[in-house]
PDB file of C-alpha atoms and ligand atoms in Angstrom:
ATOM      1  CA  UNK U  23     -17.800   0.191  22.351  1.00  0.00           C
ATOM      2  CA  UNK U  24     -16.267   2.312  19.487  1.00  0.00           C
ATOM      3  CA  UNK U  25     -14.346   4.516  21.680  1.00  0.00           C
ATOM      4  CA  UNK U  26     -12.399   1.734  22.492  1.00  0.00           C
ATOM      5  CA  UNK U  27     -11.312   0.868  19.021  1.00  0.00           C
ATOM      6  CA  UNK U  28      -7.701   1.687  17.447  1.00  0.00           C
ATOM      7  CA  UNK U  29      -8.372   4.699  14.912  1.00  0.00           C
ATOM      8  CA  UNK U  30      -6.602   4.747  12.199  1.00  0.00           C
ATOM      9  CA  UNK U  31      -5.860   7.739  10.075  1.00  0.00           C
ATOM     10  CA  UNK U  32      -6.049   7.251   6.403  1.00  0.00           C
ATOM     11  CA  UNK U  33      -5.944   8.589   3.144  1.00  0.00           C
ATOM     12  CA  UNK U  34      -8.283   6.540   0.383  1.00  0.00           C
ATOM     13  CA  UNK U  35      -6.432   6.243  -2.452  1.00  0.00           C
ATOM     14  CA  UNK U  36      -2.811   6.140  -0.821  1.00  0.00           C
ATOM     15  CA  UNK U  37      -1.005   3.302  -1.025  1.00  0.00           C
ATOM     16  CA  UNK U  38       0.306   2.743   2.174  1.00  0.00           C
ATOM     17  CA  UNK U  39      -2.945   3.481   4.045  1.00  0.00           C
ATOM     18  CA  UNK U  40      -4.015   0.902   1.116  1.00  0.00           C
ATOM     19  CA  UNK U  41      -1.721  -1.848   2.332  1.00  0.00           C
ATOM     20  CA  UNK U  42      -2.550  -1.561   5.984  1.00  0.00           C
ATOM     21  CA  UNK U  43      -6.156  -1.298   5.584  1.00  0.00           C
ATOM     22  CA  UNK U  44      -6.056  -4.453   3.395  1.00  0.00           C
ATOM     23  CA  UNK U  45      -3.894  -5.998   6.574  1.00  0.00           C
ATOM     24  CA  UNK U  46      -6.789  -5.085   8.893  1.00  0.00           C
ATOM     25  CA  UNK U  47      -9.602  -6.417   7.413  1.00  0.00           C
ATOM     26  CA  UNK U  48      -7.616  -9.706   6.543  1.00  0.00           C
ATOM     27  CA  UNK U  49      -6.797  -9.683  10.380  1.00  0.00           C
ATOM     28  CA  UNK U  50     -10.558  -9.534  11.012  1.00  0.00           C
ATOM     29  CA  UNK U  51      -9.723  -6.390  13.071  1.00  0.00           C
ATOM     30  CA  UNK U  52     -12.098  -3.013  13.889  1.00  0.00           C
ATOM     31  CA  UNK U  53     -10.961   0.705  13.954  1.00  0.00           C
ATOM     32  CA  UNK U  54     -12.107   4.008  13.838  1.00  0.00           C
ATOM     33  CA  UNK U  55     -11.499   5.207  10.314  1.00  0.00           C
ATOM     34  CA  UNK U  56     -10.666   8.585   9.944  1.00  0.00           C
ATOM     35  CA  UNK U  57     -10.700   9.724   6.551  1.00  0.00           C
ATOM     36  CA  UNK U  58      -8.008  12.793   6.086  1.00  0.00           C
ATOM     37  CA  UNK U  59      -7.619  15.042   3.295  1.00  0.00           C
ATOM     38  CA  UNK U  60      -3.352  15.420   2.754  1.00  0.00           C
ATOM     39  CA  UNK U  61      -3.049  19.092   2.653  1.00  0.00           C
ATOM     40  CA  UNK U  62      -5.563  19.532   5.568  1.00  0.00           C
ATOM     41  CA  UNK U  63      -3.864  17.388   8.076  1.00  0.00           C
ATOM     42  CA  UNK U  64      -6.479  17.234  11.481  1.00  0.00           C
ATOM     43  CA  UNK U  65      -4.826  18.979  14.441  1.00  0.00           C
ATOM     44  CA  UNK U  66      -5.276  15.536  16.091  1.00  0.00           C
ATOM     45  CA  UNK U  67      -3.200  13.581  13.754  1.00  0.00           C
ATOM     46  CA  UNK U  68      -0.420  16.266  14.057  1.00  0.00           C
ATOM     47  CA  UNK U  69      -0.820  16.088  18.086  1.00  0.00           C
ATOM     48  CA  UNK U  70      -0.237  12.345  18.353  1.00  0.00           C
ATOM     49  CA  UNK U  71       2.369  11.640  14.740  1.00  0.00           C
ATOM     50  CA  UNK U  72       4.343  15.149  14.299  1.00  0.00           C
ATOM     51  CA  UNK U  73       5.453  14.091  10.894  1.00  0.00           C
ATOM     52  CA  UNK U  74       1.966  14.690   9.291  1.00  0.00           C
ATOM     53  CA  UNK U  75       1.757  11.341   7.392  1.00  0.00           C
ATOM     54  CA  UNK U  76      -1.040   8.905   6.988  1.00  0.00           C
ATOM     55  CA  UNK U  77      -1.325   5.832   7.699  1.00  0.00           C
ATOM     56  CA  UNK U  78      -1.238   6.551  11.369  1.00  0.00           C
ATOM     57  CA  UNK U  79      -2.802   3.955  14.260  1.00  0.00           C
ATOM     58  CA  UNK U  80      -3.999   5.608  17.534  1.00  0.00           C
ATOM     59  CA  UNK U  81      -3.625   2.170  19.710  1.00  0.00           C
ATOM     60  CA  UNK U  82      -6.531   2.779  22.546  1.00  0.00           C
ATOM     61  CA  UNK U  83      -3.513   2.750  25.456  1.00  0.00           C
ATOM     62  CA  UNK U  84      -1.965   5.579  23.964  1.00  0.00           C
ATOM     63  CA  UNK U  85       0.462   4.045  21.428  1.00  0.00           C
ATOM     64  CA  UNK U  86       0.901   5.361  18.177  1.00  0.00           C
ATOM     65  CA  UNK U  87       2.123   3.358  15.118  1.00  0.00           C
ATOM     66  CA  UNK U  88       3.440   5.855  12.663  1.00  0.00           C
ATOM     67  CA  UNK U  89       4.671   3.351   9.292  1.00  0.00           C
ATOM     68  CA  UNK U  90       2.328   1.355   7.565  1.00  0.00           C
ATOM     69  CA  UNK U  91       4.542  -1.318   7.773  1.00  0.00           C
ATOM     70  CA  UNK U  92       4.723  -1.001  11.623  1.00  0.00           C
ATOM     71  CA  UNK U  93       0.445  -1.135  11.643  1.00  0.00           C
ATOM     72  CA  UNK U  94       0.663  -4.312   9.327  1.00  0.00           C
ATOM     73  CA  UNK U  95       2.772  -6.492  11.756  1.00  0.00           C
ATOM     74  CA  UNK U  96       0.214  -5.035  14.783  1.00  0.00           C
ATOM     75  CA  UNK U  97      -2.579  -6.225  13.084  1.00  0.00           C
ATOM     76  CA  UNK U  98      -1.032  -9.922  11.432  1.00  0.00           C
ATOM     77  CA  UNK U  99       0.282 -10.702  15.061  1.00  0.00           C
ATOM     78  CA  UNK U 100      -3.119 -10.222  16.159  1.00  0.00           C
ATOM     79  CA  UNK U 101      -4.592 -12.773  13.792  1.00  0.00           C
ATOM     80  CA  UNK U 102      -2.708 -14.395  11.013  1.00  0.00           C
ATOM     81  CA  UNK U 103      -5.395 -17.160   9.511  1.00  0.00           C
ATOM     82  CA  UNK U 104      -3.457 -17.945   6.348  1.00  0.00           C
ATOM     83  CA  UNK U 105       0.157 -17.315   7.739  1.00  0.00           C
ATOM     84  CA  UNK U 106       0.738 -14.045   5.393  1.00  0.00           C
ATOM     85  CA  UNK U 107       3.961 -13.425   7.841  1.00  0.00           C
ATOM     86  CA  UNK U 108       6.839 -15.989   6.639  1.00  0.00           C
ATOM     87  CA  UNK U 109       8.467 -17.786   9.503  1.00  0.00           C
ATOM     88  CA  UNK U 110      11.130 -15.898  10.958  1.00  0.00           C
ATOM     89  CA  UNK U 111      14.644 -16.311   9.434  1.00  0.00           C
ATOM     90  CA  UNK U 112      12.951 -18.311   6.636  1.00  0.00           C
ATOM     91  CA  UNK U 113      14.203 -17.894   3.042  1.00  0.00           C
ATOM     92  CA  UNK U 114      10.785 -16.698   2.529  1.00  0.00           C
ATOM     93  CA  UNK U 115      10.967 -13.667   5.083  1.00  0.00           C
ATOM     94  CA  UNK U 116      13.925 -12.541   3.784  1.00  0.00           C
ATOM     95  CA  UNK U 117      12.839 -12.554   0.159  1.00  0.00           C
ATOM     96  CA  UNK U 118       9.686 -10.672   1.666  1.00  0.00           C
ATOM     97  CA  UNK U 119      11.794  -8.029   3.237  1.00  0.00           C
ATOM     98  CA  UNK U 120      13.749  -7.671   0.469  1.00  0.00           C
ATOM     99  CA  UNK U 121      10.931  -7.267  -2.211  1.00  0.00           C
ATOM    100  CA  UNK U 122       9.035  -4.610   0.477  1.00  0.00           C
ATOM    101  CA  UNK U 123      12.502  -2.573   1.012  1.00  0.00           C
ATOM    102  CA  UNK U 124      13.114  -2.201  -2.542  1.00  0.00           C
ATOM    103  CA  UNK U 125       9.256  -1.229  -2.830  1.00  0.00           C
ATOM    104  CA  UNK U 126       9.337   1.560  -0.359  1.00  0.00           C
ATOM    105  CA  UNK U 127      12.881   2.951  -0.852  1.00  0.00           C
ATOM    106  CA  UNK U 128      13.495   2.255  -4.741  1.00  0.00           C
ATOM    107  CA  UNK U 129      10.036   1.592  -6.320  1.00  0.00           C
ATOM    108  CA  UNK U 130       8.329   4.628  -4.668  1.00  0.00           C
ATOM    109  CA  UNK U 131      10.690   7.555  -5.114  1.00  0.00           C
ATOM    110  CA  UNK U 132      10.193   5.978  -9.193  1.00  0.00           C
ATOM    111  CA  UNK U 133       7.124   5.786  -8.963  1.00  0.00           C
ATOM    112  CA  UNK U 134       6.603   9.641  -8.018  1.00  0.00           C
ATOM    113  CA  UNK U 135       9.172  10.653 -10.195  1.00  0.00           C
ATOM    114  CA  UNK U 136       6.933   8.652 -13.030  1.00  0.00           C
ATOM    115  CA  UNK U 137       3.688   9.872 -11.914  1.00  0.00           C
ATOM    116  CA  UNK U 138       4.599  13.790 -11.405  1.00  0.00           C
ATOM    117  CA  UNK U 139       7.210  14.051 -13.685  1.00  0.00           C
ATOM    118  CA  UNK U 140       6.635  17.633 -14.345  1.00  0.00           C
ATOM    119  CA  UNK U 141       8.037  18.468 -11.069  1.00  0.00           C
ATOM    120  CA  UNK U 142      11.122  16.687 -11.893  1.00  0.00           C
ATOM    121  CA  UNK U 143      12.461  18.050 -15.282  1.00  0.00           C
ATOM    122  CA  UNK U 144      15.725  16.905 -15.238  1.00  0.00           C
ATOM    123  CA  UNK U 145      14.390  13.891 -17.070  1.00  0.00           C
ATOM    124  CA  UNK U 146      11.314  12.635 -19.330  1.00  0.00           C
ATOM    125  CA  UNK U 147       8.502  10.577 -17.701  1.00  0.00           C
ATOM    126  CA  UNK U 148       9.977   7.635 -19.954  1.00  0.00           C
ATOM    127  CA  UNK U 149      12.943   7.870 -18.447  1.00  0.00           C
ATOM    128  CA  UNK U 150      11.357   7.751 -14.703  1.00  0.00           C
ATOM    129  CA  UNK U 151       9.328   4.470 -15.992  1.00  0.00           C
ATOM    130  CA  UNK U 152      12.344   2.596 -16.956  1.00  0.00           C
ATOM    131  CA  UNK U 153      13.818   2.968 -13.774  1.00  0.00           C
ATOM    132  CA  UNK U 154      10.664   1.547 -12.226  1.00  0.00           C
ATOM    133  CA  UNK U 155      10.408  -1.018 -14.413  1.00  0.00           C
ATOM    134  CA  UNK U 156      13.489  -2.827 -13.312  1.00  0.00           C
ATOM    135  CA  UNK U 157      11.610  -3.616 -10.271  1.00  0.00           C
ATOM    136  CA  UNK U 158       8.534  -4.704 -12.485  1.00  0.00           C
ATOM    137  CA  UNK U 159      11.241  -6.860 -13.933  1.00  0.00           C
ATOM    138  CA  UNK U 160      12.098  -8.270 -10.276  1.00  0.00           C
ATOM    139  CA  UNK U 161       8.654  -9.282  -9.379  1.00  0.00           C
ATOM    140  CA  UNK U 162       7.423 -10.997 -12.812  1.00  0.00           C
ATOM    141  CA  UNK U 163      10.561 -13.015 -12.273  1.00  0.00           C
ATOM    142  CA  UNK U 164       9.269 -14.032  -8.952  1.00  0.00           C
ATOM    143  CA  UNK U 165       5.878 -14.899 -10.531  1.00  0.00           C
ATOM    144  CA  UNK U 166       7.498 -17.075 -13.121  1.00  0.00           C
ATOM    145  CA  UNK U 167       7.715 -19.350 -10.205  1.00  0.00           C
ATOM    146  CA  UNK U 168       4.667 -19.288  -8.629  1.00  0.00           C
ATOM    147  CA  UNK U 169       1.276 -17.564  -8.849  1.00  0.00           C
ATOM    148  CA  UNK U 170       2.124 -14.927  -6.038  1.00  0.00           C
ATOM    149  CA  UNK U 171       5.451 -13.347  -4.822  1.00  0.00           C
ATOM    150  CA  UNK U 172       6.620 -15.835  -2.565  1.00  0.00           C
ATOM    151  CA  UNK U 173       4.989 -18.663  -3.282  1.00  0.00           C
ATOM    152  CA  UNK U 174       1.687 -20.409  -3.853  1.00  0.00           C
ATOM    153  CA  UNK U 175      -0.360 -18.611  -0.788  1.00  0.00           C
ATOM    154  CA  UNK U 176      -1.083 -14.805  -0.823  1.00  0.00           C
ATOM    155  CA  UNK U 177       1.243 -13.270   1.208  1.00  0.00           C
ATOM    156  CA  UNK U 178       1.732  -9.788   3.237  1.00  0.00           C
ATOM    157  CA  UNK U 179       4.646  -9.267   0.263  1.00  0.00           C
ATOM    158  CA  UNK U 180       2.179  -9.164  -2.292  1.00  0.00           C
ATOM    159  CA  UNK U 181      -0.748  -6.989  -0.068  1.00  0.00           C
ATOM    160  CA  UNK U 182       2.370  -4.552   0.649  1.00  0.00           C
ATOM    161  CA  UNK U 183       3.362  -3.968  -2.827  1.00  0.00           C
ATOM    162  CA  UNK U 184       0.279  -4.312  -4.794  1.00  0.00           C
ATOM    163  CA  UNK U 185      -0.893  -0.765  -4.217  1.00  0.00           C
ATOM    164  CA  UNK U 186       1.926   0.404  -5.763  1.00  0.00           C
ATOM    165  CA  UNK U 187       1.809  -1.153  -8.790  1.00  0.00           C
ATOM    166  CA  UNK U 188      -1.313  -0.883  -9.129  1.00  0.00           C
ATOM    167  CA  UNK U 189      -0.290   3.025  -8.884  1.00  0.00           C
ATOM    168  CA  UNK U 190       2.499   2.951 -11.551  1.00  0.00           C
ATOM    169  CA  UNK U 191       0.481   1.070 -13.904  1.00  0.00           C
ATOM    170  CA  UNK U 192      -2.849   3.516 -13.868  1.00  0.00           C
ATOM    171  CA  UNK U 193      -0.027   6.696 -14.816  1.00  0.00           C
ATOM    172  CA  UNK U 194      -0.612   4.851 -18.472  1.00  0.00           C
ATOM    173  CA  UNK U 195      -2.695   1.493 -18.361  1.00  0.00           C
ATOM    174  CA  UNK U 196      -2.633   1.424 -22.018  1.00  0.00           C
ATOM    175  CA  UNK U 197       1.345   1.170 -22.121  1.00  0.00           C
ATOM    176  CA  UNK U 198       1.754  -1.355 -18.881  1.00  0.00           C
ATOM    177  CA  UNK U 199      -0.978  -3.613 -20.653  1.00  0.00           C
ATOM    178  CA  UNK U 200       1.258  -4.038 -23.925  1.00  0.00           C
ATOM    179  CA  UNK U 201       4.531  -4.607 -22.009  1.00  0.00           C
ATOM    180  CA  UNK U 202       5.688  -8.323 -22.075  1.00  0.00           C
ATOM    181  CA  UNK U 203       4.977  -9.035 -18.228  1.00  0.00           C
ATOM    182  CA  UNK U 204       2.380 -11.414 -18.983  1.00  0.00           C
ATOM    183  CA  UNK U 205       2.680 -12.877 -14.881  1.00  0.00           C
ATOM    184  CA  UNK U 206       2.374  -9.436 -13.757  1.00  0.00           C
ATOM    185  CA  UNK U 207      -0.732  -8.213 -15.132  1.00  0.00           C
ATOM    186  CA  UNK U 208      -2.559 -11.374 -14.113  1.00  0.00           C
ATOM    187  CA  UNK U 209      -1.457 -10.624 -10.103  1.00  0.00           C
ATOM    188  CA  UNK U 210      -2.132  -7.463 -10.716  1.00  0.00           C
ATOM    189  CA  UNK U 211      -5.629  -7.980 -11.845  1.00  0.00           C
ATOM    190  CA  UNK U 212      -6.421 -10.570  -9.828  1.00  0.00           C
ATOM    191  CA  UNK U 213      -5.736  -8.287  -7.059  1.00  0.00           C
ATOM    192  CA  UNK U 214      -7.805  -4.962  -8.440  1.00  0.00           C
ATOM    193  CA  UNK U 215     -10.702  -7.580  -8.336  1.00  0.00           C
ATOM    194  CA  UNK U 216      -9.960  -8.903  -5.049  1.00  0.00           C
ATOM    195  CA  UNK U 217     -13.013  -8.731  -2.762  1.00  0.00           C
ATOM    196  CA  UNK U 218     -10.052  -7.475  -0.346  1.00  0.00           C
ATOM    197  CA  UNK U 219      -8.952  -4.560  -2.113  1.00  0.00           C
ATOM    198  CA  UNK U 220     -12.478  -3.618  -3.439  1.00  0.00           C
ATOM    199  CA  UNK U 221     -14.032  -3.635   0.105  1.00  0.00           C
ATOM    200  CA  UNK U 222     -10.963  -1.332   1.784  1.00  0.00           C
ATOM    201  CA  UNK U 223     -11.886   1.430  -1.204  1.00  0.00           C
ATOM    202  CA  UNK U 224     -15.122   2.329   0.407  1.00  0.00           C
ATOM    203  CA  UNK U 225     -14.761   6.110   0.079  1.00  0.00           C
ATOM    204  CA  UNK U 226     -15.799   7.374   3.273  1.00  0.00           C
ATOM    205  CA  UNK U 227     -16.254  11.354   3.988  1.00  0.00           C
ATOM    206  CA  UNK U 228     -14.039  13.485   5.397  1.00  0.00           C
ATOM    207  CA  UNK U 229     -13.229  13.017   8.615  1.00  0.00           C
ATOM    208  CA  UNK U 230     -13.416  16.547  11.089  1.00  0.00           C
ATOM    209  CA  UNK U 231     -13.344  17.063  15.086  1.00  0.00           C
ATOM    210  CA  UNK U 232     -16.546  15.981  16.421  1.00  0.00           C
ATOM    211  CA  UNK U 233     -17.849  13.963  13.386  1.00  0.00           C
ATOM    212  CA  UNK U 234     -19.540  10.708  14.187  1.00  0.00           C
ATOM    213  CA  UNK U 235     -17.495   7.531  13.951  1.00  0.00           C
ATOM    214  CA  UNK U 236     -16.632   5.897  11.184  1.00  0.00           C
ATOM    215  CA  UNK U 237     -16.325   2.265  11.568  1.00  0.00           C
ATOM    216  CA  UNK U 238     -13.557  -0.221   9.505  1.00  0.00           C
ATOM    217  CA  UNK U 239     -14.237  -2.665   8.266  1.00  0.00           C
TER     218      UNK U 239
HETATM  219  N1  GSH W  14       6.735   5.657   5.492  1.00  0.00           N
HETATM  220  C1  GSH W  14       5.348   6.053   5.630  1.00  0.00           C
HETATM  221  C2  GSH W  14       4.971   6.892   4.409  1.00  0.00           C
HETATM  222  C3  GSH W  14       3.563   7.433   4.464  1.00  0.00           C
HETATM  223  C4  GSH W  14       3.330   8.538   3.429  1.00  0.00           C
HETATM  224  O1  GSH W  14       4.271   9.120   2.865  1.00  0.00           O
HETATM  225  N2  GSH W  14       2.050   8.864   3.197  1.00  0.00           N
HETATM  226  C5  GSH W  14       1.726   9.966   2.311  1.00  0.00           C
HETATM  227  C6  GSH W  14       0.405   9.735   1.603  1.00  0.00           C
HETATM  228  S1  GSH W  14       0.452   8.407   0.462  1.00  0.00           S
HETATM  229  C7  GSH W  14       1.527  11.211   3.104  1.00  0.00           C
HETATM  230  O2  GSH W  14       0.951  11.169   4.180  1.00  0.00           O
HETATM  231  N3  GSH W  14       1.975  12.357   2.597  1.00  0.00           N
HETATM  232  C8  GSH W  14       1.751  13.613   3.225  1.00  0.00           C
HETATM  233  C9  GSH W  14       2.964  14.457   3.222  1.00  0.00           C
HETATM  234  O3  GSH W  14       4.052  13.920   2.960  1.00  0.00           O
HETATM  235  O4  GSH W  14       2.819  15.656   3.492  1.00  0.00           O
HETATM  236  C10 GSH W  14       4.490   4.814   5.808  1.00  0.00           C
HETATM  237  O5  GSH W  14       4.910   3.718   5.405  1.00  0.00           O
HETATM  238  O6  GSH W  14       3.405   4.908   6.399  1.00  0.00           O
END
């Protein structure tokens, strides 16, 4: 019965609601989707996550999971088929929580400072790039190794990053397809083509009080 479902607050093209719905239809799991528009922020989502962010997960007992990283570990402890979660204390869950930090509090402040750069004229766009790209730099040294971040298996590393790439290299796809990182635009594309990323860009409308439900996947 859909009112039972999770719903799950999202924004199409942003990166972390990217990353978690990837996570959810990987875990096999259902939710409500509810499709927000950022600078019109439903009443509802304020009521149950103050901050006014998206992704946001409305657990049916009344939980609410606020980070998209939060709302990827829900759903991968739920169902895990191709382990994307390194064991605990592994070398390989460190390396993954070192690669995601450095995403979400080095990458991403770049990455907007890159992409809007007119709002931040104390330096060129170049300039922004070039600090991103030293984390480009980081993960084509990881895929010198193997064929995705941590190793020879997709993992949630690569599902929780990927968006964000992918974001940094549309600003100018003509100058991240001439840079050297050969290993880097192959995970990259082999990602855009993914049948998982494809699938979770299904732009649904615009979700209001009272509209019917929206089902994901
Ligand atoms: N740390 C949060 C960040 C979420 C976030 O910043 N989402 C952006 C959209 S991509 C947002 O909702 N921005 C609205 C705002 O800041 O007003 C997470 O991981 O979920």
């Amino acid at each position: 019965m859909a009112g039972a479902l999770p719903v799950l607050y999202s924004f199409r093209r942003c990166p972390y609601a990217i990353r978690v719905r990837m996570a959810l239809r990987y875990s096999g799991l259902r939710v409500e989707l509810r499709e927000v528009v950022l600078r019109e922020m439903p009443r509802e989502l304020l009521a149950c996550s103050p901050k006014g962010t998206v992704p946001v997960l409305m657990l049916p007992g009344g939980a609410v999971l606020q980070e998209s990283r939060d709302i990827m570990d829900w759903a991968l402890a739920q169902h895990d088929p191709d382990q994307w979660r390194p064991q605990p204390g592994s070398p390989a869950a460190a390396a993954a929580q070192h690669l995601i930090d450095t995403n979400d509090f080095d990458f991403k402040p770049q990455l907007d400072r890159y992409k809007y750069a007119e709002r931040y004229p104390e330096h060129p766009a170049d300039w922004y790039r070039s600090e991103g790209e030293r984390f480009l730099d980081e993960l084509e040294q990881c895929l010198l190794h193997h064929t995705w971040l941590l190793g020879e298996r997709m993992s949630m590393a690569d599902i929780a990053i990927f968006p964000f790439v992918r974001q940094f290299a549309l600003v100018d796809r003509g100058w991240f397809d001439a840079t050297p990182r050969i290993k880097l635009r192959t995970w990259l594309n082999s990602l855009l083509l993914a049948e998982l990323f494809t699938a979770v860009m299904y732009k649904y409308p615009q979700w209001r009080s009272g509209a019917p439900v929206s089902l994901f996947p």
